[in-house]
Amino acid sequence: MKDLQTEPTLSIRNLTVDIPTRHGILRPVDQVSYDIQPGEILGVVGESGAGKSMAGNAVIGLLNRPAHIAGGEIWLGGTRIDALKGDAMRRLRGKKIGMVFQDPLTSLNPLLQIGDQLVETMTAHLDISMSEARKRAIQALEEVGIPAAAARIDSYPHEFSGGMRQRVVIALALCAEPSLVIADEPTTALDVSVQAQIIALLKRLCRERGTAVMLITHDMGVIAETADRVAVMYAGRLAEIGPVRDVLTAPHHPYTRGLMGATPLASQGKARLHQIPGAMPRLDALPDGCAFHPRCDCVQGKCRQNPAPDLAADAGRSACWYPVGALV
Amino acid sequence: MALVEISNLTRVFDVSKPWLNRVLERLPKSLLTAVSDVSLQIEDRSIYALVGESGSGKSTIGKIVVGLTAPSSGSVTIGGVDLARESDRGAVEQTRSDIQMIFQDPYASLNPRWRVRDIIVEPVAAKGGKTDGLAERLLEQVGLVARDAGKFPHEFSGGQRQRICVARALASEPRLIVCDEPTSALDVSVQAQVLNLMSDLKDTFGLTYLFISHDLTVVQHMADRIGVLYLGRLVEEAAPAELFADPKHPYTQMLLAAAPKMDGFGREVDPPKGEIPDPINPPSGCAFHPRCPLATDVCKSERPAMLDLREARVACHHAM
């Protein structure tokens, strides 16, 4: 038995997701390994098609068929959950893992009052009565900063603004006190000022409760301010992982460096942005060797033939044969 | 010289329920003021950026400038011609082909049944111009290959489609291009490609851009002058260096503080209070007063005028 102090909340080992199609098997997530400690916020960044949401959906058992977990293990607080069947997974989902999606309007039931949705979630997962659940629902709404919670608990989702809806979704995700929250682009649909409110809320609640957070986003600024560690994904594989300050200020993987260069920065002024030539390869046409090599500006012979080195969960920072700044 | 001159522009939309419902339920007409008394000038060969959150009226201004929506009052003149009032047919036609637009979603703004060649030359072909080899030449100018002219939009990635949109906008040799969130749907690395392309083309063709965006970092990178909108009103206007170093309007200050910073590791933001009010019943006086830390009685009763303050223009009673 490992020490409880160091037991990660979530531990993913060599996770691989396959989608069988008529034209062969696509692999949107390929040999991904990472841990999230209790109370830690892990940022998962990458561009569209990098597999960041797929990995999140695999953890919570929401892969749409025919996508399925083809290999690897997912451990949640000492329990293996990747092979759980429907009912067992459903009990876990919501109770142990909370989920916040991008669009709050589609993750709330438009026909149910928000109070009913909160009460339903709580009575399903916690052993409490309806009236107790309602009391707690009001508390939960107050905690996420909804004014006059007792009066607004009987409102329908359409009566709230976008930011308020996302607060309700966060209340829903946290009401059964899960140990892990997966937030998939939680602020992408929101305005800058509302985004700041939601991020501050998510940070505060998770710190208070020691909840681990997987924050999936494409916004490097949000990651910089929110995450403790960051995992950069490219074409289904983990390109780089490490403490957020190290990865963003001194990236090892050429892709991370390219991403940072492509983001307009205050200090840069009007200088041209660094371009990564080309676009992310399609899953059915992944190049041989390292998937990034056709776009990489420090590609060498080895990169064209050998797949990028595996990135073990506890060793190394970048999956690159010739990491930037490291000794060659 | 200013290419575009917008003066006291106002646009009101009627968002009332249907007539019968209004009569039966005894509801008043409800009017939404999307743009309220906005005046600004866009210099020739410059990039003017409009920033603001959703509902601030930035897209409506863009639509009025290209002539997709008529102003309720006030005027927009482009190169001295007011499209809504000009009676000389020739001048109107000429001005119209001087303006082009690039939209946010490159998936929705290209006809899926048309070949790229036809899409690109349409602005010229529609006016009966010569189009031989035009599409091929433009494709190469935006970083695609001439061969692509025979393909359909679905054969391209998002970034490539946005390049096609840029090529189409260039076809009629415009002077002004209105870009409504041109890179919001694109990934960071592709966004960098498109932004660089737009800067290059501006220098090559001597273009003027009205650049509409909600992304402050993109705006800071691209713009020569930035206008900040709140609830349909222009609250501050300045050059990027000035605006970001010394924001004068409390709303601009709030917006800049709330924007995530790339070097803000572990930064604890004091998040802004409240939300954008309902534009159908905007607050009296200064529209920002319910959320403003500096608000006093005068802010509730009197709408602040746009005043020159050092290098900027600010609409605030308390700006210093």
XYZ file of C-alpha atoms in Angstrom:
648
model
C 0.000 0.000 0.000
C 1.319 3.403 -0.909
C 1.378 6.257 1.537
C -1.987 8.045 1.525
C -0.282 11.406 1.349
C 1.299 10.689 -2.000
C -1.532 8.679 -3.540
C -2.633 10.658 -6.603
C -6.351 11.317 -7.046
C -6.197 10.313 -10.680
C -3.570 8.221 -12.288
C -3.582 7.466 -16.003
C -1.132 4.909 -17.356
C -0.487 4.400 -21.083
C -4.069 5.304 -21.939
C -4.904 4.538 -25.544
C -8.251 5.251 -27.205
C -9.121 3.688 -30.549
C -11.848 4.458 -33.063
C -12.276 1.626 -35.532
C -13.488 2.874 -38.912
C -13.968 1.336 -42.339
C -10.588 2.699 -43.363
C -8.631 1.453 -40.394
C -8.196 2.236 -36.742
C -7.819 5.874 -35.677
C -5.975 6.559 -32.445
C -7.024 9.923 -30.952
C -5.253 9.185 -27.648
C -1.971 7.306 -27.754
C -0.026 6.058 -24.717
C -0.865 8.977 -22.464
C 0.235 8.840 -18.823
C -0.197 11.417 -16.095
C -1.140 11.832 -12.444
C -3.192 14.463 -10.686
C -2.574 14.935 -6.974
C -5.337 15.915 -4.522
C -5.930 19.675 -4.700
C -3.832 20.008 -7.819
C -4.962 21.668 -11.039
C -3.534 19.989 -14.098
C -3.956 22.008 -17.273
C -4.287 20.003 -20.471
C -3.575 22.137 -23.548
C -3.430 21.437 -27.224
C -5.072 22.506 -30.445
C -8.248 21.035 -31.876
C -7.803 17.350 -32.559
C -4.971 16.921 -30.076
C -7.010 14.410 -28.086
C -7.333 16.447 -24.911
C -11.114 16.136 -24.618
C -11.006 12.472 -25.693
C -8.677 11.706 -22.790
C -11.042 13.517 -20.409
C -14.062 11.661 -21.753
C -12.223 8.353 -21.410
C -11.647 9.030 -17.708
C -15.315 9.697 -17.039
C -16.479 6.845 -19.263
C -18.250 9.045 -21.779
C -16.586 7.877 -24.971
C -19.093 7.625 -27.788
C -19.061 4.320 -29.574
C -17.219 3.149 -31.572
C -14.484 4.986 -29.661
C -13.223 2.823 -26.817
C -10.308 2.414 -24.441
C -7.928 0.064 -26.235
C -5.181 -0.074 -23.677
C -3.758 1.326 -20.482
C -5.180 1.882 -17.042
C -7.082 4.621 -15.245
C -6.911 4.667 -11.464
C -9.090 6.899 -9.333
C -7.900 7.036 -5.737
C -6.729 3.438 -5.723
C -9.629 1.966 -7.724
C -9.211 0.937 -11.315
C -12.044 2.469 -13.321
C -11.238 1.987 -16.995
C -13.020 -1.356 -17.270
C -16.108 -0.528 -15.180
C -19.435 -1.439 -16.746
C -22.442 0.860 -17.155
C -24.025 0.805 -13.695
C -20.830 0.901 -11.680
C -19.516 3.731 -13.827
C -22.759 5.658 -13.434
C -22.480 5.497 -9.656
C -18.965 6.863 -9.888
C -19.772 9.597 -12.334
C -21.104 12.607 -10.479
C -20.177 11.107 -7.111
C -16.425 10.733 -7.501
C -15.906 12.694 -10.711
C -17.636 15.985 -11.489
C -17.768 17.350 -14.983
C -18.015 20.905 -16.310
C -18.519 21.223 -20.049
C -17.956 24.121 -22.394
C -21.528 25.071 -23.098
C -23.614 25.489 -19.940
C -26.861 25.601 -21.897
C -26.459 22.077 -23.233
C -25.299 20.567 -19.950
C -28.405 21.696 -18.071
C -31.830 20.204 -18.679
C -33.920 23.075 -20.062
C -37.187 21.544 -18.795
C -36.162 21.161 -15.170
C -35.760 23.857 -12.565
C -32.134 24.110 -11.483
C -33.073 23.189 -7.913
C -34.536 19.890 -9.114
C -31.401 19.142 -11.069
C -29.228 19.738 -8.010
C -31.531 17.747 -5.721
C -31.648 14.859 -8.177
C -27.861 14.701 -8.366
C -27.488 14.821 -4.596
C -30.149 12.266 -3.716
C -28.750 9.921 -6.362
C -25.256 9.959 -4.915
C -25.586 10.925 -1.265
C -27.748 9.244 1.352
C -29.882 12.255 2.209
C -33.556 13.196 2.173
C -35.209 15.474 -0.372
C -35.596 18.350 2.073
C -32.015 18.040 3.225
C -30.887 17.959 -0.415
C -32.865 21.121 -1.136
C -31.235 22.887 1.794
C -27.839 21.841 0.535
C -28.738 22.898 -3.008
C -29.397 26.441 -1.796
C -26.083 26.376 0.030
C -24.326 25.129 -3.086
C -25.832 27.950 -5.165
C -24.780 30.503 -2.564
C -21.273 29.131 -2.616
C -20.928 29.582 -6.360
C -22.045 33.181 -6.000
C -25.627 33.183 -7.199
C -27.408 36.114 -5.558
C -30.720 35.381 -3.797
C -30.125 31.634 -4.138
C -33.214 30.672 -2.125
C -35.432 32.605 -4.521
C -33.685 31.566 -7.734
C -33.513 27.835 -6.992
C -36.871 27.373 -8.732
C -35.770 29.161 -11.893
C -35.220 27.421 -15.204
C -31.835 27.499 -16.955
C -33.046 29.939 -19.623
C -33.704 32.530 -16.928
C -29.982 32.752 -16.167
C -27.204 34.487 -18.085
C -24.303 32.468 -19.540
C -21.995 33.156 -16.605
C -24.707 32.321 -14.057
C -25.506 29.077 -15.906
C -21.868 28.041 -15.767
C -21.964 28.736 -12.015
C -24.958 26.406 -11.734
C -23.056 23.738 -13.683
C -20.126 24.101 -11.296
C -22.505 23.780 -8.335
C -23.876 20.613 -9.963
C -20.413 19.198 -10.561
C -19.342 19.826 -6.970
C -22.572 19.063 -5.080
C -21.775 15.387 -4.461
C -18.287 16.398 -3.313
C -16.273 14.537 -5.927
C -12.534 14.055 -5.559
C -11.889 14.935 -9.207
C -13.429 17.585 -11.461
C -12.913 17.489 -15.198
C -13.471 20.950 -16.661
C -13.526 20.805 -20.460
C -13.122 24.342 -21.856
C -15.266 25.745 -19.013
C -14.854 29.396 -20.040
C -14.440 29.261 -23.810
C -18.025 30.376 -24.436
C -17.827 33.225 -21.913
C -16.676 36.836 -22.020
C -13.351 37.881 -20.508
C -14.804 39.433 -17.352
C -17.119 36.473 -16.725
C -14.264 34.072 -17.480
C -12.227 35.690 -14.704
C -15.151 35.190 -12.308
C -15.601 31.517 -13.213
C -11.878 30.702 -13.043
C -11.542 32.401 -9.653
C -14.562 30.436 -8.420
C -13.251 27.103 -9.662
C -9.860 27.757 -8.093
C -11.310 28.776 -4.735
C -13.757 25.868 -4.417
C -11.211 23.244 -5.391
C -8.595 24.645 -3.042
C -11.068 24.674 -0.147
C -12.144 21.081 -0.718
C -8.872 19.623 -1.941
C -10.515 18.597 -5.201
C -8.203 17.623 -8.041
C -8.979 19.370 -11.317
C -8.263 18.428 -14.901
C -8.608 21.733 -16.745
C -8.836 21.168 -20.497
C -8.413 24.335 -22.537
C -6.659 25.822 -25.540
C -6.049 29.155 -23.814
C -2.451 29.382 -22.607
C -3.261 32.477 -20.543
C -5.904 30.638 -18.518
C -3.479 27.766 -17.975
C -0.700 30.099 -16.821
C -2.908 31.686 -14.203
C -4.784 28.633 -13.033
C -2.846 25.398 -13.370
C -0.149 23.980 -11.119
C 1.162 21.656 -13.786
C 0.496 21.558 -17.498
C 0.337 18.717 -20.015
C 0.742 19.660 -23.675
C -0.835 17.246 -26.158
C -0.176 16.914 -29.870
C -1.845 14.456 -32.247
C -3.016 12.217 -29.410
C 0.295 12.011 -27.607
C 1.682 13.838 -24.640
C 4.337 16.216 -25.945
C 5.420 17.763 -22.691
C 4.396 17.788 -19.051
C 5.731 19.679 -16.071
C 5.239 22.556 -13.622
C 3.397 25.339 -15.416
C 6.049 28.013 -14.923
C 8.843 25.781 -16.256
C 6.919 24.558 -19.293
C 5.675 27.985 -20.325
C 8.834 29.982 -19.730
C 11.395 27.383 -20.808
C 9.635 24.834 -23.008
C 11.577 21.689 -23.893
C 9.436 20.437 -26.759
C 9.638 22.382 -30.038
C 5.842 22.249 -30.292
C 5.364 23.937 -26.909
C 7.928 26.539 -27.888
C 6.067 27.104 -31.170
C 2.748 27.486 -29.344
C 4.224 30.051 -26.986
C 5.749 31.957 -29.892
C 2.465 31.956 -31.790
C 0.567 33.533 -28.897
C 0.627 37.321 -29.138
C 2.394 38.717 -26.076
C 2.399 42.177 -24.581
C 6.193 42.338 -24.553
C 6.472 41.473 -28.230
C 4.949 44.610 -29.636
C 4.392 44.529 -33.363
C 7.021 41.913 -34.183
C 5.846 39.092 -36.428
C 4.377 36.134 -34.633
C 6.298 32.897 -34.725
C 4.533 30.517 -37.095
C 4.381 26.778 -36.863
C 4.134 25.860 -40.545
C 1.302 23.584 -41.655
C -1.471 22.214 -39.479
C -2.070 19.312 -37.098
C -2.061 16.071 -39.144
C -5.308 14.165 -39.578
C -5.579 11.024 -37.495
C -5.777 8.847 -40.618
C -2.615 10.354 -42.042
C -0.180 10.538 -39.139
C 3.394 10.885 -40.368
C 5.970 8.198 -39.573
C 8.319 8.811 -36.693
C 7.517 11.703 -34.403
C 4.067 13.075 -35.360
C 5.376 16.629 -35.108
C 8.423 16.202 -37.354
C 6.982 17.688 -40.579
C 6.300 20.969 -38.731
C 9.340 20.930 -36.457
C 12.144 23.418 -37.055
C 14.847 21.306 -35.412
C 13.981 17.963 -37.027
C 16.775 15.448 -37.520
C 17.044 12.025 -39.117
C 16.032 10.136 -36.017
C 12.729 12.046 -35.749
C 11.629 10.891 -39.205
C 12.107 7.200 -38.496
C 11.584 6.616 -34.782
C 8.384 7.444 -32.971
C 8.925 10.090 -30.304
C 10.268 8.664 -27.046
C 7.626 7.580 -24.547
C 6.947 9.988 -21.756
C 6.713 8.005 -18.546
C 4.520 9.455 -15.831
C 7.329 10.035 -13.383
C 10.368 10.641 -15.584
C 11.259 13.220 -18.167
C 9.428 16.281 -19.280
C 9.127 16.200 -23.043
C 8.594 13.475 -25.601
C 11.249 14.721 -27.996
C 14.518 13.228 -29.224
C 16.220 16.607 -29.218
C 14.527 18.751 -26.574
C 15.200 22.463 -26.673
C 17.699 23.614 -24.096
C 18.575 20.102 -22.978
C 21.936 18.550 -23.813
C 21.936 16.873 -27.201
C -6.539 61.465 -43.864
C -9.397 59.493 -42.448
C -10.766 56.864 -44.803
C -13.768 56.046 -42.650
C -15.619 58.614 -40.646
C -18.318 57.471 -38.254
C -20.257 60.245 -36.591
C -22.937 59.938 -33.912
C -23.818 56.479 -35.171
C -26.854 54.916 -33.499
C -28.651 51.713 -34.344
C -31.844 50.655 -32.634
C -33.417 47.240 -33.155
C -37.090 46.600 -32.540
C -37.210 43.413 -30.462
C -40.881 43.673 -29.487
C -43.149 40.676 -29.473
C -45.492 40.326 -32.472
C -48.202 42.963 -32.761
C -51.055 40.700 -31.636
C -49.233 39.535 -28.503
C -48.442 43.140 -27.672
C -52.061 44.123 -27.883
C -53.377 41.110 -25.966
C -50.753 41.166 -23.241
C -50.630 44.973 -23.135
C -46.876 45.037 -23.561
C -45.015 48.157 -24.645
C -42.686 48.101 -27.628
C -39.206 47.059 -26.624
C -36.260 48.634 -28.364
C -32.685 47.474 -28.152
C -30.046 50.120 -28.722
C -27.141 48.111 -30.110
C -24.995 51.105 -30.994
C -25.430 54.410 -29.232
C -23.903 57.669 -30.436
C -20.548 56.311 -31.553
C -18.128 58.644 -33.330
C -14.715 57.592 -34.565
C -12.346 57.963 -37.490
C -10.246 55.323 -39.190
C -7.072 56.609 -40.801
C -6.147 55.409 -44.264
C -3.784 52.393 -44.223
C -4.193 51.742 -40.527
C -5.748 49.010 -38.411
C -8.562 50.169 -36.162
C -9.682 47.575 -33.640
C -13.022 47.482 -31.870
C -13.018 45.431 -28.680
C -15.799 44.655 -26.291
C -17.682 41.797 -24.729
C -20.741 40.151 -26.250
C -23.553 42.609 -26.760
C -21.270 45.608 -26.912
C -22.294 46.395 -30.487
C -18.960 45.793 -32.190
C -20.347 43.500 -34.898
C -23.280 45.834 -35.517
C -20.864 48.682 -36.229
C -18.994 46.392 -38.645
C -22.224 45.523 -40.436
C -23.221 49.170 -40.733
C -19.814 50.078 -42.166
C -20.091 47.486 -44.945
C -23.711 48.426 -45.541
C -25.383 45.204 -44.369
C -27.421 47.163 -41.844
C -28.639 50.730 -42.106
C -27.933 53.193 -39.292
C -30.928 54.498 -37.310
C -29.266 57.857 -37.038
C -25.830 59.294 -37.558
C -23.676 58.555 -40.557
C -20.787 56.526 -41.902
C -18.748 57.978 -44.743
C -16.114 55.986 -46.559
C -13.748 58.031 -48.692
C -16.265 60.885 -48.511
C -19.253 58.789 -49.638
C -22.160 58.055 -47.309
C -23.576 54.771 -48.612
C -26.943 55.268 -46.918
C -27.529 58.725 -48.440
C -25.405 59.058 -51.576
C -27.532 59.532 -54.718
C -24.771 59.193 -57.326
C -25.090 55.558 -58.415
C -21.521 55.369 -59.725
C -19.998 56.591 -56.479
C -22.049 54.051 -54.502
C -20.955 51.168 -56.752
C -17.313 52.225 -56.537
C -17.401 52.589 -52.750
C -19.106 49.232 -52.368
C -16.351 47.436 -54.223
C -13.835 49.293 -52.042
C -15.196 47.499 -48.965
C -14.940 43.796 -48.266
C -15.576 41.663 -45.222
C -13.967 38.634 -43.574
C -16.214 36.685 -41.235
C -15.532 34.703 -38.094
C -16.466 31.220 -39.169
C -14.653 30.068 -42.320
C -16.880 26.985 -42.357
C -20.070 28.995 -42.686
C -18.875 31.787 -44.954
C -17.863 29.676 -47.977
C -20.500 28.105 -50.200
C -19.855 24.334 -49.943
C -21.153 23.691 -53.487
C -18.909 26.182 -55.218
C -15.355 25.593 -56.318
C -12.749 27.822 -54.679
C -12.108 29.574 -58.024
C -15.735 30.668 -58.302
C -15.870 31.725 -54.648
C -12.802 33.921 -54.971
C -13.684 35.679 -58.226
C -17.338 36.272 -57.336
C -16.850 39.854 -56.068
C -15.383 40.710 -59.491
C -17.570 38.446 -61.625
C -20.747 39.822 -60.057
C -19.853 43.218 -61.453
C -18.896 41.801 -64.856
C -15.136 42.198 -64.416
C -12.375 40.115 -66.015
C -11.430 37.126 -63.897
C -8.828 35.231 -65.971
C -6.178 33.767 -63.674
C -7.338 36.005 -60.819
C -8.165 33.181 -58.409
C -4.834 31.450 -59.030
C -2.872 34.640 -58.468
C -4.740 35.457 -55.243
C -4.389 31.926 -53.901
C -0.634 32.198 -54.200
C -0.678 35.574 -52.516
C -2.443 34.120 -49.460
C -0.044 31.183 -49.218
C -2.026 28.455 -50.984
C -1.203 26.958 -54.395
C -2.831 27.766 -57.742
C -3.961 24.145 -58.101
C -6.323 24.622 -55.143
C -8.643 26.741 -57.300
C -10.385 23.621 -58.601
C -11.123 22.197 -55.159
C -14.144 22.556 -52.894
C -14.077 24.248 -49.445
C -14.443 20.951 -47.547
C -11.034 19.859 -48.793
C -9.327 22.534 -46.686
C -8.572 22.946 -42.983
C -9.952 25.861 -40.979
C -6.845 27.990 -41.407
C -6.724 27.353 -45.152
C -10.397 28.254 -45.470
C -9.782 31.531 -43.703
C -7.017 32.168 -46.272
C -9.587 31.570 -49.021
C -11.871 34.106 -47.333
C -8.965 36.567 -47.321
C -8.317 35.880 -51.024
C -11.987 36.515 -51.812
C -11.888 39.764 -49.858
C -8.869 40.884 -51.905
C -10.399 40.052 -55.299
C -12.113 43.368 -55.898
C -8.987 45.295 -54.846
C -10.673 46.906 -51.840
C -9.303 49.719 -49.715
C -11.124 48.757 -46.534
C -11.615 45.265 -45.122
C -13.911 44.736 -42.155
C -12.747 41.646 -40.232
C -15.286 40.354 -37.731
C -13.410 38.073 -35.293
C -11.280 36.662 -38.147
C -9.247 34.293 -35.982
C -11.587 33.395 -33.117
C -12.433 30.023 -34.633
C -8.796 29.108 -35.269
C -6.148 27.386 -33.177
C -3.263 29.425 -31.812
C -0.634 28.286 -34.312
C -3.003 28.778 -37.247
C -4.154 32.116 -35.848
C -0.527 33.287 -35.941
C -0.304 32.324 -39.620
C -3.475 34.236 -40.516
C -2.534 37.324 -38.472
C 0.916 37.452 -40.092
C -0.694 37.065 -43.522
C -3.097 39.922 -42.811
C -0.238 42.200 -41.714
C 1.753 41.356 -44.852
C -1.189 41.997 -47.170
C -1.902 45.303 -45.499
C 1.612 46.468 -46.369
C 1.524 45.031 -49.903
C -1.843 46.421 -50.928
C -2.086 49.476 -48.697
C -5.220 48.179 -46.970
C -7.198 49.622 -44.082
C -8.697 47.177 -41.593
C -11.574 47.551 -39.208
C -10.658 44.699 -36.903
C -13.401 43.448 -34.595
C -12.332 41.150 -31.790
C -12.876 40.233 -28.182
C -9.303 39.005 -27.764
C -7.229 41.739 -26.166
C -3.861 40.144 -26.907
C -4.659 39.827 -30.627
C -5.896 43.407 -30.741
C -2.817 44.675 -28.963
C -0.645 42.883 -31.485
C -2.495 44.043 -34.600
C -4.036 47.443 -34.040
C -2.808 50.985 -34.601
C -5.756 52.338 -32.679
C -8.216 50.601 -30.355
C -11.786 51.531 -29.509
C -13.326 49.932 -26.421
C -17.092 49.450 -26.511
C -19.445 48.871 -23.615
C -23.167 48.369 -24.162
C -23.082 50.044 -27.569
C -21.121 53.074 -26.392
C -17.524 53.923 -27.162
C -15.960 54.375 -23.733
C -12.297 54.796 -24.601
C -10.094 55.120 -27.657
C -6.300 55.109 -27.746
C -3.242 53.624 -29.391
C -2.410 50.134 -28.049
C 0.728 51.164 -26.143
C -1.189 53.954 -24.430
C -4.297 51.866 -23.773
C -2.515 48.919 -22.236
C -0.004 50.952 -20.215
C -2.435 53.554 -18.955
C -6.117 52.607 -19.344
C -8.216 55.576 -18.310
C -11.802 54.307 -18.279
C -12.725 52.094 -15.291
C -14.246 49.550 -17.692
C -11.043 49.289 -19.709
C -9.122 48.894 -16.472
C -11.472 46.107 -15.373
C -11.216 44.369 -18.742
C -7.421 44.467 -18.783
C -7.194 43.225 -15.203
C -9.545 40.327 -15.949
C -7.761 39.141 -19.101
C -5.558 36.129 -18.427
C -1.855 36.902 -18.639
C 0.696 34.516 -20.082
C 3.129 35.384 -17.311
C 0.517 35.566 -14.551
C 1.536 32.351 -12.822
C -0.664 31.778 -9.796
C -2.053 35.303 -10.127
C -5.065 35.821 -7.876
C -7.450 38.007 -9.809
C -10.016 39.989 -7.946
C -12.724 39.109 -10.455
C -14.906 41.879 -11.822
C -18.255 42.393 -10.157
C -21.567 41.904 -11.904
C -22.431 41.319 -15.531
C -23.270 43.355 -18.598
C -26.729 44.871 -18.018
C -29.753 44.254 -20.195
C -29.340 46.409 -23.327
C -33.116 46.864 -23.604
C -33.143 48.757 -20.304
C -29.632 50.161 -20.049
C -28.684 51.974 -16.831
C -29.250 55.715 -16.766
C -26.373 58.119 -17.216
C -23.096 56.299 -17.723
C -23.955 52.703 -18.711
C -21.104 51.359 -16.585
C -22.099 53.058 -13.323
C -23.686 50.038 -11.562
C -20.378 48.126 -11.811
C -18.015 51.055 -11.510
C -15.883 51.528 -8.379
C -15.668 55.293 -8.989
C -19.378 55.910 -9.598
C -20.966 58.973 -7.993
C -24.330 60.707 -8.392
C -23.362 62.482 -11.580
C -22.674 59.094 -13.227
C -26.240 57.982 -12.549
C -27.846 61.033 -14.065
C -25.595 62.271 -16.836
C -24.073 60.438 -19.739
C -20.386 61.398 -19.958
C -19.201 63.059 -23.155
C -16.208 61.816 -25.105
C -13.277 63.976 -24.036
C -9.675 64.194 -25.162
C -7.341 63.197 -22.387
C -3.637 63.218 -23.233
C -3.244 60.761 -26.149
C -6.638 59.118 -25.657
C -10.356 59.829 -25.871
C -12.375 58.787 -22.837
C -16.046 58.947 -21.901
C -15.948 59.074 -18.121
C -16.788 61.746 -15.555
C -13.920 60.696 -13.346
C -11.165 59.825 -15.800
C -7.854 61.326 -14.849
